[in-house]
Coordinates of C-alpha atoms in Angstrom, one line a residue:
M1 CA 0.0 0.0 0.0
A2 CA 2.9 2.3 0.9
E3 CA 4.5 1.4 -2.4
E4 CA 1.3 2.4 -4.3
N5 CA 1.2 5.7 -2.5
T6 CA 4.8 6.3 -3.3
N7 CA 4.4 5.7 -7.0
T8 CA 1.4 7.9 -7.0
N9 CA 3.4 10.6 -5.4
V10 CA 6.2 10.3 -7.8
Q11 CA 3.8 10.5 -10.8
D12 CA 2.2 13.6 -9.2
V13 CA 5.5 15.4 -8.7
K14 CA 6.2 18.1 -11.2
N15 CA 9.9 18.4 -10.4
P16 CA 11.4 14.9 -9.8
E17 CA 14.8 16.2 -8.8
E18 CA 13.4 18.3 -6.0
F19 CA 11.2 15.4 -4.9
L20 CA 14.2 13.1 -4.7
A21 CA 16.3 15.5 -2.8
N22 CA 13.6 15.9 -0.1
F23 CA 12.4 12.3 -0.1
N24 CA 12.5 10.6 3.4
W25 CA 14.2 7.4 2.7
H26 CA 14.1 6.4 6.5
N27 CA 10.4 6.4 6.6
Y28 CA 10.2 4.6 3.3
E29 CA 12.5 1.8 4.6
E30 CA 10.6 1.5 7.9
G31 CA 7.3 1.5 6.1
I32 CA 6.0 4.6 7.7
D33 CA 3.4 6.6 6.0
Q34 CA 4.3 10.1 5.1
V35 CA 2.9 12.7 7.4
E36 CA 2.5 16.3 6.7
D37 CA 5.0 18.5 8.7
E38 CA 2.2 20.7 10.2
K39 CA 0.5 17.6 11.6
L40 CA 3.8 16.3 12.9
E41 CA 4.5 19.6 14.7
E42 CA 1.1 19.6 16.2
F43 CA 1.5 16.1 17.4
E44 CA 4.9 16.9 19.0
K45 CA 3.4 20.0 20.7
L46 CA 0.6 17.9 22.2
V47 CA 3.1 15.3 23.5
A48 CA 5.2 18.1 25.1
E49 CA 2.2 19.6 26.7
N50 CA 0.6 16.4 28.0
F51 CA 3.3 13.9 28.7
V52 CA 6.0 13.9 31.4
D53 CA 9.6 13.9 30.4
T54 CA 10.7 10.6 32.0
D55 CA 14.3 11.5 31.8
D56 CA 13.8 14.4 34.3
D57 CA 14.1 13.6 38.0
A58 CA 11.9 16.4 39.1
V59 CA 8.9 15.8 41.4
V60 CA 5.6 15.7 39.6
D61 CA 2.0 15.4 40.6
G62 CA 0.0 12.2 39.9
T63 CA -3.5 11.0 40.4
V64 CA -4.5 7.7 42.0
V65 CA -6.5 5.9 39.3
R66 CA -6.7 2.4 40.8
M67 CA -5.7 0.6 44.1
T68 CA -4.8 -3.0 44.7
D69 CA -4.1 -4.8 48.0
R70 CA -0.4 -3.8 47.7
E71 CA -0.1 -1.0 45.2
A72 CA -1.5 2.2 44.0
I73 CA -1.7 2.9 40.3
I74 CA -0.8 6.5 39.5
D75 CA -1.4 8.4 36.3
I76 CA 1.3 11.0 35.7
N77 CA 0.3 11.7 32.1
A78 CA 3.2 9.5 30.8
K79 CA 3.2 6.9 28.1
S80 CA 2.1 4.5 30.8
E81 CA 0.8 4.5 34.3
G82 CA 3.1 4.0 37.3
V83 CA 2.9 2.0 40.5
I84 CA 3.8 2.8 44.1
S85 CA 3.8 0.4 47.0
L86 CA 1.1 1.1 49.6
N87 CA 3.8 1.0 52.3
E88 CA 4.8 4.5 51.2
F89 CA 1.3 5.7 52.2
R90 CA 1.2 4.3 55.7
Y91 CA 1.1 7.8 57.1
N92 CA -2.1 8.3 55.1
P93 CA -4.4 5.4 55.7
D94 CA -7.3 7.3 54.0
L95 CA -5.7 7.3 50.5
K96 CA -8.4 6.8 47.8
V97 CA -8.8 6.9 44.1
G98 CA -8.7 10.4 42.7
D99 CA -6.3 11.7 45.3
K100 CA -3.4 13.9 44.1
V101 CA 0.0 12.7 45.2
E102 CA 3.6 13.8 44.7
V103 CA 5.8 11.3 42.9
L104 CA 9.3 10.9 41.6
I105 CA 10.1 8.5 38.7
D106 CA 12.2 5.8 40.3
V107 CA 12.5 3.3 37.4
R108 CA 11.4 4.4 33.9
E109 CA 10.8 0.8 32.8
D110 CA 11.2 -2.3 34.9
R111 CA 11.5 -5.9 33.6
T112 CA 7.8 -5.9 32.7
G113 CA 7.9 -2.5 31.1
Q114 CA 6.1 -0.9 34.0
L115 CA 6.8 2.7 35.1
V116 CA 7.9 2.6 38.8
L117 CA 7.3 5.7 40.9
S118 CA 8.3 6.7 44.5
H119 CA 6.1 8.8 46.7
R120 CA 8.5 8.6 49.7
K121 CA 11.4 10.1 47.7
A122 CA 9.1 12.8 46.3
R123 CA 7.9 13.7 49.8
T124 CA 11.5 13.8 51.1
I125 CA 12.6 16.2 48.3
K126 CA 9.6 18.4 48.7
A127 CA 9.7 18.3 52.5
W128 CA 13.3 19.3 52.5
D129 CA 12.5 22.3 50.2
R130 CA 9.5 23.2 52.4
V131 CA 11.5 22.9 55.6
N132 CA 14.3 25.1 54.3
A133 CA 11.7 27.7 53.1
A134 CA 10.0 27.6 56.5
H135 CA 13.3 28.2 58.2
D136 CA 14.3 31.0 55.9
N137 CA 10.9 32.7 56.1
G138 CA 10.1 32.0 59.8
E139 CA 6.9 30.2 58.9
I140 CA 4.9 28.1 61.4
V141 CA 4.6 24.5 60.4
N142 CA 2.5 21.6 61.7
G143 CA 4.2 18.5 63.0
F144 CA 3.2 15.1 64.4
V145 CA 4.9 14.0 67.6
K146 CA 5.9 10.4 66.9
C147 CA 7.8 9.3 70.0
R148 CA 10.1 10.2 72.9
T149 CA 13.9 10.1 72.5
K150 CA 16.9 11.0 74.7
G151 CA 16.6 14.7 75.6
G152 CA 13.4 15.4 73.7
M153 CA 10.9 14.2 71.1
I154 CA 10.9 13.1 67.4
V155 CA 8.5 15.1 65.3
D156 CA 7.3 14.3 61.7
V157 CA 7.4 17.6 59.7
F158 CA 6.5 17.2 56.0
G159 CA 7.7 13.6 56.3
I160 CA 11.1 14.5 57.8
E161 CA 11.9 13.4 61.3
A162 CA 12.9 16.5 63.2
F163 CA 14.2 16.8 66.7
L164 CA 12.3 18.7 69.4
P165 CA 14.5 19.3 72.4
G166 CA 12.8 19.0 75.8
S167 CA 13.7 22.6 76.6
Q168 CA 11.9 23.8 73.5
I169 CA 8.5 22.1 74.2
D170 CA 7.2 24.8 76.5
V171 CA 8.4 27.8 78.6
K172 CA 7.8 25.9 81.8
P173 CA 9.7 22.7 82.7
I174 CA 8.1 19.5 81.3
R175 CA 7.7 16.6 83.7
D176 CA 5.5 14.3 81.6
Y177 CA 6.8 14.0 78.0
D178 CA 4.4 11.2 77.1
Q179 CA 1.4 13.6 77.1
Y180 CA 2.7 15.1 73.8
V181 CA 3.2 11.8 71.9
N182 CA 0.8 11.2 69.0
K183 CA -0.3 14.9 69.0
T184 CA -0.1 17.4 66.1
M185 CA 1.3 20.7 67.2
E186 CA 2.6 23.9 65.7
F187 CA 6.4 24.4 65.5
K188 CA 9.0 26.8 64.3
V189 CA 12.1 25.5 62.4
V190 CA 15.0 26.9 64.5
K191 CA 18.0 25.1 63.1
I192 CA 19.0 23.0 60.0
N193 CA 22.2 21.0 59.5
H194 CA 22.5 20.7 55.8
E195 CA 25.5 18.4 56.0
F196 CA 23.7 15.8 58.1
K197 CA 20.2 16.7 57.0
N198 CA 19.2 17.3 60.6
V199 CA 16.3 19.6 61.5
V200 CA 15.5 21.1 65.0
V201 CA 12.1 22.6 65.7
S202 CA 10.7 24.5 68.7
H203 CA 7.2 24.9 70.1
K204 CA 8.5 27.2 72.8
A205 CA 9.6 29.8 70.3
L206 CA 6.0 30.3 69.2
I207 CA 4.8 31.3 72.6
E208 CA 7.8 33.2 73.8
A209 CA 7.0 36.3 71.8
D210 CA 3.5 36.4 73.2
I211 CA 4.8 35.8 76.7
E212 CA 7.4 38.5 76.4
E213 CA 4.6 41.0 75.7
Q214 CA 2.6 39.6 78.5
K215 CA 5.6 39.8 80.8
K216 CA 6.2 43.4 80.1
E217 CA 2.6 44.2 80.8
I218 CA 2.6 42.3 84.1
I219 CA 5.9 43.8 85.2
G220 CA 4.6 47.3 84.5
Q221 CA 1.7 46.7 86.8
L222 CA 3.6 45.2 89.7
E223 CA 3.1 46.8 93.2
K224 CA 4.1 45.7 96.7
G225 CA 1.2 44.2 98.5
Q226 CA -0.5 43.2 95.2
V227 CA -2.2 39.7 95.2
L228 CA -1.8 37.6 92.1
E229 CA -2.6 34.1 91.0
G230 CA 0.3 31.9 90.0
V231 CA 1.2 28.3 89.3
V232 CA 3.9 26.4 91.1
K233 CA 6.7 26.1 88.5
N234 CA 9.5 24.6 90.5
I235 CA 10.2 23.5 94.1
T236 CA 13.6 23.7 95.7
S237 CA 14.9 23.1 99.2
Y238 CA 15.0 26.9 99.8
G239 CA 11.8 28.0 98.3
V240 CA 9.2 27.8 95.5
F241 CA 9.2 29.4 92.1
I242 CA 5.8 30.7 90.9
D243 CA 4.9 31.5 87.3
L244 CA 2.8 34.6 87.4
G245 CA 2.0 34.4 83.6
G246 CA 5.4 34.7 82.0
V247 CA 7.0 36.3 85.1
D248 CA 8.6 34.2 87.8
G249 CA 8.7 35.0 91.5
L250 CA 10.2 33.2 94.5
I251 CA 8.5 32.3 97.7
H252 CA 11.2 31.7 100.3
I253 CA 10.6 28.7 102.6
T254 CA 10.2 31.1 105.5
D255 CA 7.3 32.9 103.7
L256 CA 5.3 29.7 102.9
S257 CA 3.9 29.0 106.3
W258 CA 3.7 30.5 109.8
S259 CA 4.7 27.1 111.1
R260 CA 8.2 25.7 110.7
I261 CA 8.6 23.4 107.8
N262 CA 11.5 21.2 106.7
H263 CA 10.8 21.3 102.9
P264 CA 8.4 23.4 100.7
N265 CA 6.7 20.3 99.4
E266 CA 5.1 20.0 102.8
V267 CA 2.9 23.0 101.8
V268 CA 2.7 23.1 98.0
E269 CA 3.0 20.8 95.0
L270 CA 4.0 21.2 91.3
D271 CA 1.4 22.8 89.0
Q272 CA -0.7 23.9 91.9
K273 CA -2.6 27.2 91.4
L274 CA -2.5 29.6 94.4
N275 CA -2.7 33.2 95.3
V276 CA 0.4 35.0 96.4
V277 CA 1.3 38.5 97.6
I278 CA 4.2 40.6 96.3
L279 CA 6.5 41.4 99.1
D280 CA 9.4 43.1 97.3
F281 CA 11.3 43.3 94.0
D282 CA 14.5 44.8 92.6
D283 CA 14.8 48.0 90.5
N284 CA 14.2 46.3 87.2
K285 CA 11.7 43.9 88.7
S286 CA 13.6 40.9 87.5
R287 CA 13.7 39.4 91.0
I288 CA 10.3 39.3 92.6
Q289 CA 9.9 38.2 96.2
L290 CA 6.5 36.6 97.0
G291 CA 4.7 35.5 100.1
L292 CA 2.0 32.9 100.9
K293 CA 1.7 33.0 104.7
Q294 CA 1.1 36.8 104.6
L295 CA -2.4 36.1 103.1
S296 CA -3.5 34.7 106.5
A297 CA -3.5 36.3 109.9
H298 CA -0.5 35.7 112.2
P299 CA -1.1 32.8 114.6
W300 CA -0.1 34.9 117.5
E301 CA -3.2 37.1 116.9
A302 CA -5.4 34.0 117.3
L303 CA -3.6 32.8 120.4
D304 CA -5.9 32.4 123.4
S305 CA -6.1 35.7 125.2
E306 CA -6.6 34.0 128.5
L307 CA -3.2 32.3 128.3
K308 CA -0.8 33.6 131.0
I309 CA 2.5 33.0 132.8
G310 CA 2.3 29.9 134.9
D311 CA -0.1 28.0 132.7
V312 CA 0.8 24.6 131.4
V313 CA 0.7 24.0 127.7
K314 CA 1.3 21.0 125.4
G315 CA 3.4 21.2 122.3
K316 CA 5.6 19.4 119.8
V317 CA 9.3 19.8 119.5
V318 CA 10.0 21.3 116.1
V319 CA 13.7 22.4 116.3
I320 CA 16.5 21.5 118.6
A321 CA 19.7 23.5 119.2
D322 CA 22.5 23.1 121.8
Y323 CA 21.0 25.9 123.9
G324 CA 17.4 24.6 123.9
A325 CA 14.4 23.4 122.0
F326 CA 11.5 25.2 120.2
I327 CA 8.1 23.9 121.0
E328 CA 5.1 24.6 118.8
V329 CA 2.2 25.1 121.2
A330 CA -0.2 26.2 118.4
E331 CA 0.1 26.4 114.7
G332 CA 2.7 29.1 114.0
V333 CA 3.2 29.8 117.8
E334 CA 6.5 28.6 119.3
G335 CA 8.1 28.8 122.7
L336 CA 11.7 28.2 123.7
I337 CA 12.7 25.8 126.4
H338 CA 16.2 26.7 127.4
V339 CA 18.4 23.8 128.3
S340 CA 18.7 25.2 131.8
E341 CA 14.9 24.9 132.2
M342 CA 14.9 21.3 131.2
S343 CA 16.3 19.8 134.4
W344 CA 17.0 20.8 137.9
S345 CA 20.5 19.5 137.4
T346 CA 23.2 22.1 137.3
H347 CA 26.0 20.4 135.4
L348 CA 26.3 21.2 131.7
R349 CA 24.2 19.2 129.2
S350 CA 22.7 19.8 125.8
A351 CA 19.0 19.8 124.8
Q352 CA 19.5 16.6 122.8
D353 CA 20.0 14.8 126.1
F354 CA 16.3 15.6 127.1
V355 CA 14.1 15.8 123.9
K356 CA 14.2 15.0 120.2
V357 CA 12.3 16.5 117.3
G358 CA 8.7 15.3 117.2
D359 CA 8.3 14.7 120.9
E360 CA 5.1 15.8 122.6
V361 CA 5.9 17.6 125.8
E362 CA 4.2 19.5 128.6
A363 CA 5.8 22.7 129.8
K364 CA 5.0 25.7 132.0
I365 CA 4.9 29.2 130.6
L366 CA 7.7 31.2 132.2
T367 CA 7.5 34.4 130.1
L368 CA 5.0 35.7 127.6
D369 CA 5.4 38.7 125.3
R370 CA 2.6 39.1 122.9
E371 CA 4.0 42.3 121.2
D372 CA 7.4 40.7 120.4
R373 CA 5.7 37.3 119.9
K374 CA 8.0 35.5 122.2
M375 CA 7.4 32.8 124.8
S376 CA 9.7 30.9 127.1
L377 CA 8.8 27.6 128.7
G378 CA 10.1 25.3 131.3
I379 CA 10.0 21.5 131.7
K380 CA 11.7 21.1 135.1
Q381 CA 9.0 23.3 136.7
M382 CA 6.6 20.4 136.1
T383 CA 8.3 18.4 138.9
P384 CA 9.1 19.6 142.5
D385 CA 12.5 21.2 143.1
P386 CA 14.6 18.4 144.6
W387 CA 16.5 21.0 146.8
T388 CA 13.3 21.8 148.7
D389 CA 13.9 19.0 151.3
I390 CA 17.6 18.5 150.6
T391 CA 18.6 18.7 154.3
T392 CA 16.2 15.8 155.1
K393 CA 17.3 13.6 152.2
Y394 CA 21.1 14.3 152.3
P395 CA 22.2 15.5 155.7
V396 CA 25.9 16.0 156.4
G397 CA 27.5 12.7 157.3
S398 CA 25.0 10.6 155.4
K399 CA 26.3 8.0 152.9
H400 CA 24.8 7.6 149.4
T401 CA 25.6 6.0 146.0
G402 CA 25.9 8.4 143.1
T403 CA 26.7 8.3 139.4
V404 CA 29.9 10.0 138.0
R405 CA 28.6 12.6 135.4
N406 CA 31.8 14.4 134.5
F407 CA 35.1 15.6 136.1
T408 CA 37.5 18.4 136.0
N409 CA 41.2 18.8 136.9
F410 CA 40.2 19.5 140.6
G411 CA 37.4 17.0 141.2
V412 CA 34.5 14.7 140.2
F413 CA 30.8 15.7 139.8
V414 CA 28.5 13.0 141.1
E415 CA 24.7 13.0 140.6
L416 CA 22.8 11.6 143.5
E417 CA 19.5 12.1 141.7
E418 CA 18.0 14.2 138.9
G419 CA 18.9 17.8 139.9
I420 CA 21.1 16.9 142.8
D421 CA 24.8 17.0 142.0
G422 CA 27.8 17.1 144.4
L423 CA 31.5 17.7 144.0
I424 CA 34.3 15.4 145.2
Y425 CA 37.6 17.2 145.4
I426 CA 40.5 15.2 144.1
S427 CA 42.0 15.1 147.6
D428 CA 38.9 13.3 148.8
L429 CA 39.0 10.4 146.4
S430 CA 41.6 8.2 148.1
W431 CA 43.4 7.9 151.5
T432 CA 46.5 6.4 150.0
K433 CA 46.7 7.1 146.3
K434 CA 48.2 10.4 145.0
V435 CA 45.6 11.1 142.2
K436 CA 46.9 13.7 139.7
H437 CA 43.6 13.6 137.6
P438 CA 40.2 12.1 138.4
S439 CA 40.3 10.1 135.1
E440 CA 43.0 8.0 136.8
F441 CA 40.5 7.0 139.5
V442 CA 37.0 6.9 137.9
T443 CA 35.2 7.0 134.5
V444 CA 32.0 8.8 133.6
G445 CA 29.0 6.6 134.4
D446 CA 30.7 4.8 137.3
K447 CA 28.7 4.2 140.5
L448 CA 30.5 5.7 143.5
E449 CA 30.0 5.5 147.3
V450 CA 30.0 9.1 148.8
L451 CA 29.7 10.8 152.1
V452 CA 28.1 14.2 152.4
L453 CA 30.8 16.5 153.9
E454 CA 29.2 20.0 153.5
L455 CA 25.7 21.3 152.4
D456 CA 25.0 24.8 151.1
V457 CA 21.2 25.1 150.5
E458 CA 21.2 28.7 149.3
G459 CA 24.1 28.1 146.9
R460 CA 22.8 24.7 145.9
K461 CA 26.1 23.1 146.5
L462 CA 27.0 19.7 147.9
S463 CA 30.5 18.8 149.0
L464 CA 31.1 15.0 148.9
G465 CA 33.9 12.6 149.8
H466 CA 34.6 9.1 148.6
K467 CA 37.6 8.2 150.8
Q468 CA 35.5 9.1 153.9
T469 CA 33.3 6.1 153.2
T470 CA 36.2 3.8 154.5
E471 CA 38.5 4.0 157.5
N472 CA 41.7 6.0 157.1
P473 CA 44.5 3.3 157.0
W474 CA 46.9 6.0 158.2
D475 CA 45.4 5.8 161.6
K476 CA 46.7 2.2 161.8
Y477 CA 49.9 3.1 160.0
E478 CA 50.6 5.8 162.7
G479 CA 51.1 3.0 165.2
E480 CA 52.8 0.6 162.9
F481 CA 55.2 3.0 161.3
G482 CA 55.4 5.6 164.0
V483 CA 58.6 7.5 164.9
G484 CA 61.3 5.2 166.3
T485 CA 60.0 2.0 164.7
T486 CA 62.5 0.0 162.8
H487 CA 61.8 -1.9 159.5
T488 CA 63.8 -3.9 157.0
A489 CA 63.2 -2.8 153.4
E490 CA 64.8 -2.6 150.0
I491 CA 65.9 0.6 148.4
T492 CA 63.6 1.0 145.3
D493 CA 64.8 4.3 143.9
T494 CA 67.6 6.9 144.4
N495 CA 68.2 10.5 143.4
D496 CA 70.4 13.4 144.3
K497 CA 68.4 14.1 147.5
G498 CA 68.1 10.6 148.7
A499 CA 66.3 7.3 148.2
T500 CA 62.9 5.7 148.7
V501 CA 61.9 2.4 150.3
A502 CA 58.4 0.7 150.3
L503 CA 57.4 -0.2 153.8
N504 CA 54.1 -1.7 152.4
E505 CA 51.8 -1.2 149.4
D506 CA 50.6 2.2 150.7
V507 CA 53.5 3.6 152.8
V508 CA 56.7 4.8 151.0
A509 CA 59.4 6.2 153.2
F510 CA 62.0 8.8 152.1
I511 CA 65.7 8.3 153.1
P512 CA 67.7 11.6 153.0
S513 CA 71.1 11.3 151.4
R514 CA 73.0 11.7 154.7
H515 CA 71.0 9.0 156.2
L516 CA 72.0 6.4 153.6
E517 CA 75.6 6.2 155.1
K518 CA 76.6 2.8 156.4
E519 CA 78.8 2.0 159.3
D520 CA 81.8 1.6 157.1
G521 CA 81.3 5.1 155.6
K522 CA 79.9 4.0 152.3
K523 CA 76.3 4.7 151.1
L524 CA 73.5 2.3 150.4
K525 CA 72.6 1.8 146.7
K526 CA 69.5 0.9 144.8
G527 CA 68.5 -2.7 145.4
E528 CA 70.3 -3.1 148.7
T529 CA 68.3 -4.3 151.7
A530 CA 68.9 -2.8 155.1
E531 CA 67.3 -1.7 158.4
F532 CA 65.7 1.7 158.6
K533 CA 64.4 3.7 161.5
V534 CA 61.4 6.0 161.1
I535 CA 62.6 9.5 162.2
E536 CA 59.4 11.4 161.0
F537 CA 55.7 10.4 160.5
N538 CA 53.1 12.9 159.2
K539 CA 49.6 11.4 158.8
E540 CA 48.0 14.5 157.3
F541 CA 50.5 14.8 154.5
K542 CA 51.2 11.0 154.3
R543 CA 55.0 11.7 154.8
V544 CA 57.4 9.2 156.3
V545 CA 61.1 9.8 156.7
A546 CA 63.5 7.1 157.8
S547 CA 67.2 6.6 158.3
H548 CA 69.7 3.8 158.1
T549 CA 72.6 5.7 159.6
A550 CA 70.5 6.2 162.8
I551 CA 70.7 2.4 163.4
F552 CA 74.4 2.3 164.2
R553 CA 74.7 5.9 165.3
E554 CA 72.2 5.1 168.0
E555 CA 74.5 2.3 169.3
E556 CA 77.4 4.6 169.3
Q557 CA 75.3 7.1 171.2
R558 CA 74.5 4.4 173.8
N559 CA 78.2 3.6 174.2
V560 CA 78.9 7.3 174.8
Q561 CA 76.1 7.6 177.3
A562 CA 77.4 4.4 179.1
A563 CA 80.9 5.9 179.3
A564 CA 79.6 9.1 180.6
K565 CA 77.7 7.3 183.4
K566 CA 80.8 5.4 184.3
S567 CA 82.8 8.6 184.5
A568 CA 80.2 10.2 186.8
S569 CA 80.3 7.3 189.2
A570 CA 84.1 7.5 189.5
E571 CA 83.9 10.9 190.9
K572 CA 82.0 9.5 193.9
T573 CA 84.8 7.0 194.9
T574 CA 86.9 7.3 198.1
L575 CA 90.6 7.8 198.5
G576 CA 91.1 4.1 199.0
D577 CA 89.5 3.6 195.7
L578 CA 91.9 6.0 194.1
D579 CA 94.8 3.7 195.0
A580 CA 93.1 0.8 193.4
L581 CA 92.4 2.8 190.3
Q582 CA 96.0 3.8 190.1
E583 CA 97.1 0.2 190.3
L584 CA 94.7 -0.7 187.5
K585 CA 96.0 2.2 185.4
D586 CA 99.5 1.0 185.9
K587 CA 98.6 -2.4 184.6
M588 CA 97.0 -1.0 181.5
E589 CA 100.1 1.1 180.8
G590 CA 102.3 -2.0 181.1
K591 CA 104.1 -1.1 184.2

């Protein structure tokens, strides 16, 4: 047929040479009918206007024309329709025929000749362009909060997973992140990392501008004494931060309650709404001091007007110091019990020895000042003063058993009963031991037998003795080791002034140096045993002095005395006796 047409054309040509020069041999060889140039141009124009250039990677719009269980058939005005897996539309479960979707040509022709499209890639490209535009123009975008992550949340913005830091969720601290999951919120793109394709968004940035205006308005209207409503924003050990609507104020722990509290969470809790009063602020009103307790009357004003000195009140120990304890007798009303008013005892003790925080106690009002809001109390006044009948219970000369409470360099304090203490001077601890410090003799807590030596009722002083509870062994030693008695002992120690010997376990005698001389002229040395004669005995000062020299010197003295007596009797002889004496003398002289 083509051949017939060609022959016809050749016959119709007036100029064969021109015809042959312009003849399309390609179409002739392929068997393609000759088409007029105008129609061909029109056809090419229609193709350019209605069909997609499949070589271009640009994102195009397509229409869902059919859906299967796994795929969506998309018409993009190409030579053939494309397919997209339904997995790419999981974010849009309501996809239906007729919907417009953005697609990117992924594979122009697969093994079956099918055009393969990608909606995910198209969304990513478009989303990145839209995110960059939103960042550059400061636009507000919608995002879907997908899940929590470390430090914040993951938000789907245009199909891109953006990071929402925890600090950018709201102007107030967020304690429950889960409440935002699966919610669609408005955000502002605040940062883009083009290298790693990271996007950071903020919800806080949207409300900060409004809050700043609100803050300026609130600050401009602040006045001392003004009462405002606020929300507990943060609780610390020293106070509570209150959000006044964009402006933060602090309620110090001492301004939360008229009563003493250990921590602010005893009074308030997070996100609680409450009224507060402005107490003070600095010049630029950046630091606002608030009060809560000031909105209620002071407890002292509600205190029973009939309460007076001498009345007994009940209360709870709220604070303990070394000097005393504070007792809350009514909410916000406290009295101080000084440590000296806790016991009739006079020796030093701390308040912790008597009470602890939380104890319920009864006390008597000692002073009451309603103007200065001060009250002092006493516990010891709840029991009789033990010194009232002291002379009956502890007369001079009576023996008792006490407890060692403490001691000083000069003596030991012994408690006979609560409130009754006595002092034992160091010299009254032992008859025989030379005590340099009481700790050598007793320890705190020991039970000790004592004898009342002196009693001063007005001065509330008791003088006690321990050694007086036993007989003085020196009374016996006075006879056993009195002056003139002789004893055999070993020299235990020597020095420049003399030596010492132990006559028994209690009595140590001192031997002066000149009394150490033996009969041969030498001196006794340490370790030698010899006889000693007591030449001095002082019971009061427990002093014994003895001498070895006196032993043989005494014998010499007896010989001298005997010779003197013999000489005296010779003077009384007669003349006849003189002749006999002369004869004896001559014999002695060897005549």
